[in-house]
GROMACS .gro file of C-alpha atoms in nm:
model
  151
    1MET     CA    1  -2.287   7.139   2.095
    2VAL     CA    2  -2.627   6.997   2.017
    3HIS     CA    3  -2.494   6.887   1.679
    4ARG     CA    4  -2.202   6.710   1.847
    5LEU     CA    5  -2.430   6.537   2.096
    6ILE     CA    6  -2.668   6.428   1.822
    7GLY     CA    7  -2.373   6.325   1.602
    8LYS     CA    8  -2.225   6.117   1.887
    9ARG     CA    9  -2.557   5.950   1.957
   10VAL     CA   10  -2.613   5.875   1.589
   11SER     CA   11  -2.264   5.736   1.545
   12GLN     CA   12  -2.297   5.534   1.871
   13ALA     CA   13  -2.631   5.405   1.746
   14GLY     CA   14  -2.471   5.323   1.410
   15VAL     CA   15  -2.188   5.130   1.579
   16LEU     CA   16  -2.442   4.950   1.796
   17LEU     CA   17  -2.658   4.862   1.494
   18LEU     CA   18  -2.355   4.744   1.300
   19ALA     CA   19  -2.239   4.526   1.592
   20LEU     CA   20  -2.591   4.387   1.632
   21PHE     CA   21  -2.610   4.318   1.258
   22LEU     CA   22  -2.275   4.137   1.252
   23CYS     CA   23  -2.359   3.926   1.558
   24CYS     CA   24  -2.708   3.831   1.453
   25CYS     CA   25  -2.657   3.766   1.084
   26GLU     CA   26  -2.617   3.405   0.999
   27GLN     CA   27  -2.278   3.354   0.851
   28LYS     CA   28  -2.213   3.049   0.641
   29PRO     CA   29  -1.938   2.839   0.790
   30LYS     CA   30  -1.641   2.784   0.566
   31PRO     CA   31  -1.640   2.431   0.429
   32VAL     CA   32  -1.381   2.209   0.591
   33PRO     CA   33  -1.153   2.072   0.322
   34GLN     CA   34  -1.180   1.694   0.301
   35PRO     CA   35  -0.854   1.502   0.279
   36GLU     CA   36  -0.801   1.338  -0.056
   37PRO     CA   37  -0.856   0.964  -0.040
   38GLU     CA   38  -0.535   0.765  -0.054
   39LYS     CA   39  -0.474   0.626  -0.397
   40GLU     CA   40  -0.458   0.248  -0.404
   41ASP     CA   41  -0.118   0.114  -0.501
   42PRO     CA   42  -0.136  -0.030  -0.856
   43VAL     CA   43   0.051  -0.337  -0.731
   44LEU     CA   44  -0.271  -0.441  -0.555
   45HIS     CA   45  -0.441  -0.482  -0.894
   46VAL     CA   46  -0.205  -0.769  -0.978
   47GLN     CA   47  -0.382  -1.094  -0.889
   48ILE     CA   48  -0.143  -1.350  -1.041
   49PRO     CA   49   0.113  -1.491  -0.797
   50GLY     CA   50   0.474  -1.430  -0.884
   51ALA     CA   51   0.783  -1.215  -0.850
   52TYR     CA   52   0.778  -0.902  -1.063
   53GLY     CA   53   1.064  -0.672  -1.161
   54ILE     CA   54   1.338  -0.903  -1.040
   55PRO     CA   55   1.674  -0.950  -1.212
   56GLY     CA   56   1.640  -1.204  -1.491
   57GLY     CA   57   1.274  -1.117  -1.552
   58ASN     CA   58   0.938  -1.178  -1.393
   59GLN     CA   59   0.862  -1.522  -1.250
   60VAL     CA   60   0.484  -1.548  -1.280
   61TYR     CA   61   0.243  -1.836  -1.220
   62SER     CA   62   0.069  -1.992  -1.518
   63GLU     CA   63  -0.207  -2.240  -1.430
   64ASP     CA   64  -0.138  -2.475  -1.722
   65ARG     CA   65   0.237  -2.482  -1.663
   66HIS     CA   66   0.321  -2.436  -1.293
   67GLN     CA   67   0.252  -2.579  -0.951
   68LEU     CA   68   0.221  -2.355  -0.644
   69SER     CA   69   0.284  -2.449  -0.285
   70THR     CA   70   0.296  -2.266   0.046
   71ILE     CA   71   0.442  -2.427   0.356
   72GLU     CA   72   0.450  -2.295   0.712
   73CYS     CA   73   0.791  -2.385   0.849
   74PRO     CA   74   0.858  -2.487   1.212
   75ASP     CA   75   1.031  -2.150   1.273
   76GLY     CA   76   0.702  -1.964   1.202
   77THR     CA   77   0.791  -1.843   0.853
   78LEU     CA   78   0.628  -1.916   0.519
   79LEU     CA   79   0.796  -2.084   0.223
   80PHE     CA   80   0.650  -2.027  -0.124
   81HIS     CA   81   0.738  -2.238  -0.428
   82LEU     CA   82   0.655  -2.190  -0.793
   83LEU     CA   83   0.754  -2.510  -0.972
   84ASP     CA   84   0.790  -2.548  -1.348
   85PRO     CA   85   0.827  -2.925  -1.401
   86GLY     CA   86   0.887  -2.888  -1.777
   87GLU     CA   87   1.193  -2.670  -1.725
   88ARG     CA   88   1.288  -2.833  -1.394
   89LYS     CA   89   1.283  -2.486  -1.248
   90VAL     CA   90   1.186  -2.377  -0.897
   91MET     CA   91   1.131  -2.026  -0.769
   92SER     CA   92   1.127  -2.004  -0.392
   93ILE     CA   93   1.061  -1.720  -0.150
   94HIS     CA   94   1.115  -1.771   0.220
   95GLY     CA   95   1.157  -1.581   0.544
   96ILE     CA   96   0.812  -1.421   0.556
   97PRO     CA   97   0.654  -1.444   0.903
   98ALA     CA   98   0.334  -1.653   0.906
   99THR     CA   99   0.173  -1.375   1.112
  100VAL     CA  100   0.263  -1.103   0.860
  101LYS     CA  101   0.024  -0.808   0.849
  102GLU     CA  102  -0.033  -0.499   0.639
  103GLY     CA  103   0.223  -0.226   0.701
  104ASP     CA  104   0.499  -0.460   0.824
  105ARG     CA  105   0.849  -0.425   0.684
  106ILE     CA  106   1.020  -0.758   0.631
  107SER     CA  107   1.320  -0.925   0.470
  108LEU     CA  108   1.270  -1.213   0.233
  109HIS     CA  109   1.500  -1.442   0.042
  110PHE     CA  110   1.431  -1.508  -0.326
  111ARG     CA  111   1.589  -1.791  -0.524
  112VAL     CA  112   1.552  -1.943  -0.871
  113MET     CA  113   1.699  -2.288  -0.938
  114THR     CA  114   1.711  -2.497  -1.254
  115ASN     CA  115   1.821  -2.863  -1.251
  116GLY     CA  116   1.943  -2.814  -0.894
  117TYR     CA  117   2.167  -2.518  -0.980
  118THR     CA  118   2.102  -2.174  -0.835
  119LEU     CA  119   2.056  -1.918  -1.111
  120LEU     CA  120   1.958  -1.629  -0.888
  121SER     CA  121   1.965  -1.578  -0.513
  122GLU     CA  122   1.890  -1.245  -0.352
  123THR     CA  123   1.771  -1.108  -0.020
  124PHE     CA  124   1.524  -0.820  -0.037
  125GLU     CA  125   1.550  -0.609   0.281
  126ASN     CA  126   1.290  -0.364   0.406
  127THR     CA  127   1.012  -0.498   0.182
  128GLN     CA  128   0.671  -0.349   0.264
  129VAL     CA  129   0.365  -0.565   0.319
  130LEU     CA  130   0.095  -0.385   0.121
  131LYS     CA  131  -0.198  -0.618   0.185
  132VAL     CA  132  -0.280  -0.959   0.329
  133THR     CA  133  -0.594  -1.156   0.242
  134PRO     CA  134  -0.684  -1.520   0.306
  135LYS     CA  135  -0.569  -1.599  -0.050
  136LEU     CA  136  -0.285  -1.357  -0.134
  137ILE     CA  137  -0.005  -1.146   0.014
  138TRP     CA  138   0.127  -0.837  -0.169
  139LEU     CA  139   0.483  -0.728  -0.093
  140LYS     CA  140   0.660  -0.430  -0.245
  141LYS     CA  141   1.032  -0.360  -0.244
  142ASP     CA  142   1.018  -0.049  -0.464
  143GLU     CA  143   0.824   0.092  -0.759
  144ASN     CA  144   0.955  -0.181  -0.992
  145THR     CA  145   1.003  -0.486  -0.769
  146PHE     CA  146   0.713  -0.657  -0.596
  147PHE     CA  147   0.576  -0.999  -0.506
  148VAL     CA  148   0.226  -1.146  -0.508
  149LEU     CA  149   0.219  -1.467  -0.307
  150ALA     CA  150  -0.054  -1.729  -0.282
  151ARG     CA  151  -0.142  -1.839   0.070
   0.00000   0.00000   0.00000
């Protein structure tokens, strides 16, 4: 019986020491995983105004060849023109709200005319506004079709 009593006390003391050890030992907290930073859309690296990935090929501004204009219309939308006087060609994009902001989804109308004749006219629905700066607006329809517009 003495052995049992001593054995109980030793095992109780062992449990107590183990509990005290576990409570008092400094445990390193597990590192909190950091969320991966969002990757910047490659479209935002494009700095030259134009329409990219559209039927008929890209329509891109060239300083020595084109004229750019942006007009705020009375209805509160913006109208962008890319004029090529040599070819008598005009690319226009309209229907973008003047108060457009990053994250908006908008519809825009795209048109290319030569000598007064419409070569291409298309409405792009649900186009995402990627970024807006004082100088440029980036719009993305899908992975292949996007617009960089001068303000």
